[in-house]
Every structure is written in C-alpha cells, then in structure tokens.
mmCIF file of C-alpha atoms and ligand atoms in Angstrom:
data_model
loop_
_atom_site.group_PDB
_atom_site.id
_atom_site.type_symbol
_atom_site.label_atom_id
_atom_site.label_comp_id
_atom_site.label_asym_id
_atom_site.label_seq_id
_atom_site.Cartn_x
_atom_site.Cartn_y
_atom_site.Cartn_z
ATOM 1 C CA MET A 296 96.674 151.616 106.922
ATOM 2 C CA SER A 297 95.986 147.992 105.369
ATOM 3 C CA THR A 298 95.020 145.325 107.740
ATOM 4 C CA PHE A 299 95.821 142.549 105.495
ATOM 5 C CA ALA A 300 99.100 140.680 106.350
ATOM 6 C CA VAL A 301 101.344 139.596 103.407
ATOM 7 C CA VAL A 302 100.155 135.746 102.811
ATOM 8 C CA THR A 303 102.796 133.248 103.301
ATOM 9 C CA ARG A 304 103.703 131.414 99.917
ATOM 10 C CA LYS A 305 102.514 127.907 100.601
ATOM 11 C CA VAL A 306 103.123 125.950 97.200
ATOM 12 C CA ASN A 307 106.872 125.586 96.561
ATOM 13 C CA ASP A 308 107.772 126.038 93.067
ATOM 14 C CA LEU A 309 109.487 123.566 90.898
ATOM 15 C CA VAL A 310 112.297 124.246 88.613
ATOM 16 C CA LEU A 311 114.508 121.545 87.391
ATOM 17 C CA THR A 312 116.489 120.188 84.365
ATOM 18 C CA ALA A 313 113.662 118.304 82.515
ATOM 19 C CA ILE A 314 116.374 115.838 80.383
ATOM 20 C CA PRO A 315 118.383 114.225 83.691
ATOM 21 C CA GLU A 316 121.904 113.228 83.430
ATOM 22 C CA ASP A 317 120.991 110.579 85.985
ATOM 23 C CA GLU A 318 119.281 107.376 83.527
ATOM 24 C CA ARG A 319 117.717 106.420 86.873
ATOM 25 C CA LEU A 320 115.043 108.854 86.464
ATOM 26 C CA TRP A 321 113.502 107.745 83.857
ATOM 27 C CA VAL A 322 110.787 105.461 85.319
ATOM 28 C CA PRO A 323 109.908 102.409 83.166
ATOM 29 C CA GLN A 324 106.220 102.567 81.744
ATOM 30 C CA ALA A 325 106.387 99.586 79.530
ATOM 31 C CA GLU A 326 108.942 97.733 77.353
ATOM 32 C CA SER A 327 111.326 100.151 75.852
ATOM 33 C CA VAL A 328 108.909 103.373 76.966
ATOM 34 C CA TRP A 329 109.728 105.395 80.043
ATOM 35 C CA PHE A 330 108.627 108.666 81.854
ATOM 36 C CA ARG A 331 110.249 111.159 83.624
ATOM 37 C CA PRO A 332 108.045 113.058 86.016
ATOM 38 C CA LEU A 333 108.075 116.872 86.071
ATOM 39 C CA PHE A 334 105.093 117.952 88.053
ATOM 40 C CA LEU A 335 102.496 115.474 89.826
ATOM 41 C CA ASN A 336 99.301 117.340 90.795
ATOM 42 C CA THR A 337 97.530 115.410 93.263
ATOM 43 C CA VAL A 338 95.166 118.537 93.964
ATOM 44 C CA ALA A 339 93.772 118.949 90.352
ATOM 45 C CA GLY A 340 94.637 115.483 89.186
ATOM 46 C CA GLU A 341 97.177 116.314 86.595
ATOM 47 C CA TRP A 342 100.656 115.730 85.424
ATOM 48 C CA VAL A 343 103.396 116.885 83.540
ATOM 49 C CA ASN A 344 105.966 114.526 82.221
ATOM 50 C CA LEU A 345 108.513 113.604 79.378
ATOM 51 C CA LEU A 346 107.366 110.356 77.322
ATOM 52 C CA ARG A 347 110.622 108.571 75.846
ATOM 53 C CA VAL A 348 110.019 105.636 73.285
ATOM 54 C CA ARG A 349 112.757 103.641 71.954
ATOM 55 C CA ARG A 350 110.392 101.237 70.077
ATOM 56 C CA SER A 351 108.480 101.503 67.203
ATOM 57 C CA GLY A 352 104.607 100.178 66.472
ATOM 58 C CA VAL A 353 101.554 100.731 68.839
ATOM 59 C CA LEU A 354 102.113 101.993 71.813
ATOM 60 C CA SER A 355 98.660 102.117 73.404
ATOM 61 C CA ARG A 356 95.032 102.784 72.646
ATOM 62 C CA HIS A 357 93.428 105.426 74.799
ATOM 63 C CA ARG A 358 91.044 107.934 75.633
ATOM 64 C CA HIS A 359 91.065 111.026 77.844
ATOM 65 C CA PRO A 360 88.420 112.439 79.314
ATOM 66 C CA ALA A 361 90.189 115.920 80.114
ATOM 67 C CA PRO A 362 92.669 117.675 77.605
ATOM 68 C CA VAL A 363 95.874 116.609 76.955
ATOM 69 C CA HIS A 364 98.726 118.961 75.796
ATOM 70 C CA GLY A 365 101.618 117.904 73.947
ATOM 71 C CA TYR A 366 105.496 119.455 72.877
ATOM 72 C CA VAL A 367 107.737 116.892 70.744
ATOM 73 C CA ILE A 368 110.984 117.189 71.807
ATOM 74 C CA LYS A 369 112.694 114.493 69.884
ATOM 75 C CA GLY A 370 111.902 111.840 67.086
ATOM 76 C CA SER A 371 108.049 111.935 65.957
ATOM 77 C CA TRP A 372 104.771 110.227 66.710
ATOM 78 C CA ARG A 373 100.962 109.956 65.678
ATOM 79 C CA TYR A 374 97.740 108.434 65.948
ATOM 80 C CA LEU A 375 96.195 106.088 63.610
ATOM 81 C CA GLU A 376 93.130 107.689 63.853
ATOM 82 C CA HIS A 377 94.517 110.939 62.469
ATOM 83 C CA ASP A 378 96.372 112.089 59.339
ATOM 84 C CA TRP A 379 98.719 114.387 61.057
ATOM 85 C CA ILE A 380 102.591 113.373 62.244
ATOM 86 C CA ALA A 381 103.964 115.122 65.565
ATOM 87 C CA ARG A 382 107.282 115.760 64.674
ATOM 88 C CA ALA A 383 110.127 117.492 66.950
ATOM 89 C CA GLY A 384 109.185 121.196 67.806
ATOM 90 C CA MET A 385 105.653 120.982 67.035
ATOM 91 C CA TYR A 386 103.018 121.163 69.733
ATOM 92 C CA VAL A 387 99.608 119.303 69.926
ATOM 93 C CA PHE A 388 96.313 119.662 71.701
ATOM 94 C CA GLU A 389 94.337 116.671 72.182
ATOM 95 C CA PRO A 390 90.518 117.521 72.973
ATOM 96 C CA PRO A 391 89.107 115.012 75.188
ATOM 97 C CA GLY A 392 86.546 112.137 74.167
ATOM 98 C CA GLU A 393 88.048 110.057 71.638
ATOM 99 C CA ILE A 394 89.496 106.601 71.570
ATOM 100 C CA HIS A 395 93.049 107.327 69.790
ATOM 101 C CA THR A 396 96.123 104.601 68.909
ATOM 102 C CA LEU A 397 99.407 105.912 69.555
ATOM 103 C CA VAL A 398 102.275 104.655 67.748
ATOM 104 C CA VAL A 399 105.848 105.681 66.627
ATOM 105 C CA ASP A 400 106.962 104.666 63.086
ATOM 106 C CA ASP A 401 110.021 102.234 62.426
ATOM 107 C CA ASP A 402 112.276 105.234 61.233
ATOM 108 C CA VAL A 403 112.218 106.834 64.449
ATOM 109 C CA ASP A 404 114.991 105.745 67.169
ATOM 110 C CA GLU A 405 113.964 107.703 70.002
ATOM 111 C CA MET A 406 110.904 109.792 70.570
ATOM 112 C CA ILE A 407 110.717 112.259 73.445
ATOM 113 C CA THR A 408 107.742 114.335 73.997
ATOM 114 C CA LEU A 409 106.723 116.749 77.091
ATOM 115 C CA PHE A 410 102.609 115.578 77.846
ATOM 116 C CA HIS A 411 100.598 117.768 80.019
ATOM 117 C CA VAL A 412 97.722 115.468 80.855
ATOM 118 C CA SER A 413 94.802 116.288 83.042
ATOM 119 C CA GLY A 414 92.430 113.568 84.755
ATOM 120 C CA ALA A 415 93.276 110.187 83.432
ATOM 121 C CA LEU A 416 94.470 108.213 80.353
ATOM 122 C CA ILE A 417 92.190 105.206 79.898
ATOM 123 C CA TYR A 418 93.489 102.273 78.116
ATOM 124 C CA PHE A 419 91.366 100.060 75.675
ATOM 125 C CA ASP A 420 92.269 97.044 73.683
ATOM 126 C CA ALA A 421 91.445 96.254 70.395
ATOM 127 C CA ALA A 422 87.606 95.586 70.926
ATOM 128 C CA ASP A 423 87.164 98.851 72.494
ATOM 129 C CA ASN A 424 86.891 97.219 76.303
ATOM 130 C CA PRO A 425 88.646 99.285 78.955
ATOM 131 C CA CYS A 426 91.714 97.748 80.047
ATOM 132 C CA GLY A 427 93.306 99.889 82.437
ATOM 133 C CA HIS A 428 94.044 103.419 83.531
ATOM 134 C CA ASP A 429 96.826 105.943 84.671
ATOM 135 C CA ASP A 430 96.211 108.916 86.866
ATOM 136 C CA VAL A 431 98.650 110.884 88.736
ATOM 137 C CA HIS A 432 98.363 108.318 91.456
ATOM 138 C CA THR A 433 99.210 105.219 89.414
ATOM 139 C CA LYS A 434 101.948 107.667 88.095
ATOM 140 C CA ILE A 435 103.404 108.210 91.441
ATOM 141 C CA GLU A 436 102.925 104.573 92.588
ATOM 142 C CA LEU A 437 104.984 103.729 89.385
ATOM 143 C CA CYS A 438 107.689 106.524 90.490
ATOM 144 C CA ARG A 439 107.763 105.022 94.536
ATOM 145 C CA ARG A 440 108.377 101.242 93.269
ATOM 146 C CA HIS A 441 111.008 102.233 90.806
ATOM 147 C CA TYR A 442 113.061 104.829 92.846
ATOM 148 C CA THR A 443 113.022 102.364 95.331
ATOM 149 C CA ALA A 444 114.268 99.838 93.115
ATOM 150 C CA VAL A 445 117.072 101.908 91.632
ATOM 151 C CA GLY A 446 118.404 103.221 95.154
ATOM 152 C CA LEU A 447 117.132 106.354 95.177
ATOM 153 C CA GLY A 448 114.296 105.522 97.817
ATOM 154 C CA GLU A 449 110.431 105.856 97.397
ATOM 155 C CA ASP A 450 110.435 109.373 98.908
ATOM 156 C CA PHE A 451 112.557 110.711 95.694
ATOM 157 C CA VAL A 452 109.273 111.295 93.879
ATOM 158 C CA ASP A 453 108.170 113.441 96.610
ATOM 159 C CA GLN A 454 109.983 116.533 94.821
ATOM 160 C CA PHE A 455 107.839 116.885 92.065
ATOM 161 C CA ILE A 456 104.433 116.259 94.163
ATOM 162 C CA ARG A 457 102.154 119.389 94.960
HETATM 163 FE FE1 FE B 646 96.439 111.063 73.516
#
C-alpha cells in the first residue's frame, strides 16, 4: 500500500472571459492605451495581459531580457526595426535582447493583442537611454490604483495574482 498521501492542490486555477464586458477592467497605461490583466505571476516574474490601443504612432521603445509571446486578436502592429506586420490571428515570438519600437499604423482604429511577458519591459528614449520599466509588480500597482479609482477596490486585482 502506498504511503503517499494525495497532495492538496495549492494553486488556484484561473478561467475567465478575456475581453470583459465591464470597461473598468481595462487599466489605463498611457493615452489611449490600456491593458487587461489576465495572469500576474509574482513567483516566476511574468504576466499575461491584453494590450488595447486606440491611437496610431509610436507606443514605446523597449527591450525585454526574457521572451515575449503575442497573439493578435484585433487590428495590427509592428516594430520599426522589422519588416513584418503582426496582424489579427497571428502569433509572434519576440526573442530577448534587442531594443525595438512598437508602432500602430494610421489605418488601425483599435489593436488588441494578448502578450505573455517574462521578466520585464525596459523602456528606452530615442537616444537609447533607459527611462523606465514594467514588471509584474508595476503592473499590479497600476491595477490597484485604477481599480481603487473606479470603485472595484484595490483587492480586485488579487484574483489574477499567483
Ligand atoms: Fe517587444
């Protein structure tokens, strides 16, 4: 007879509607740019979110020290440093290391992409000087501030945190 006991499940699963009906779930990141948190992993230092953009032009110059995976749900976007365009239905793998410049073109009314980001995004100015960063902890802070401001409460984000 086995001496092993059944191990109690310690980590809760997470099943939710990705594009919410409640607009308040979208957290403002910049002018006409929002993210919708799906999974905020404070143990491994990674997050999964939807990025929604309703303006054109340069969104950010950044580098990631770890891989990024993207799935484009609506609209399109590209990096100035590459000749491909990520369009609705496409999957994108971004290897770590390079500084690249995210742009949405004029003919796109709205872009929504699911991103799985490990580690961090480090932002750079036009002269390649670092000027800020995001990681799972800054994302949680943005969520807490926003969800407090819209009446959902700072604890609302806890459901996405593991
Ligand atoms: Fe990137």
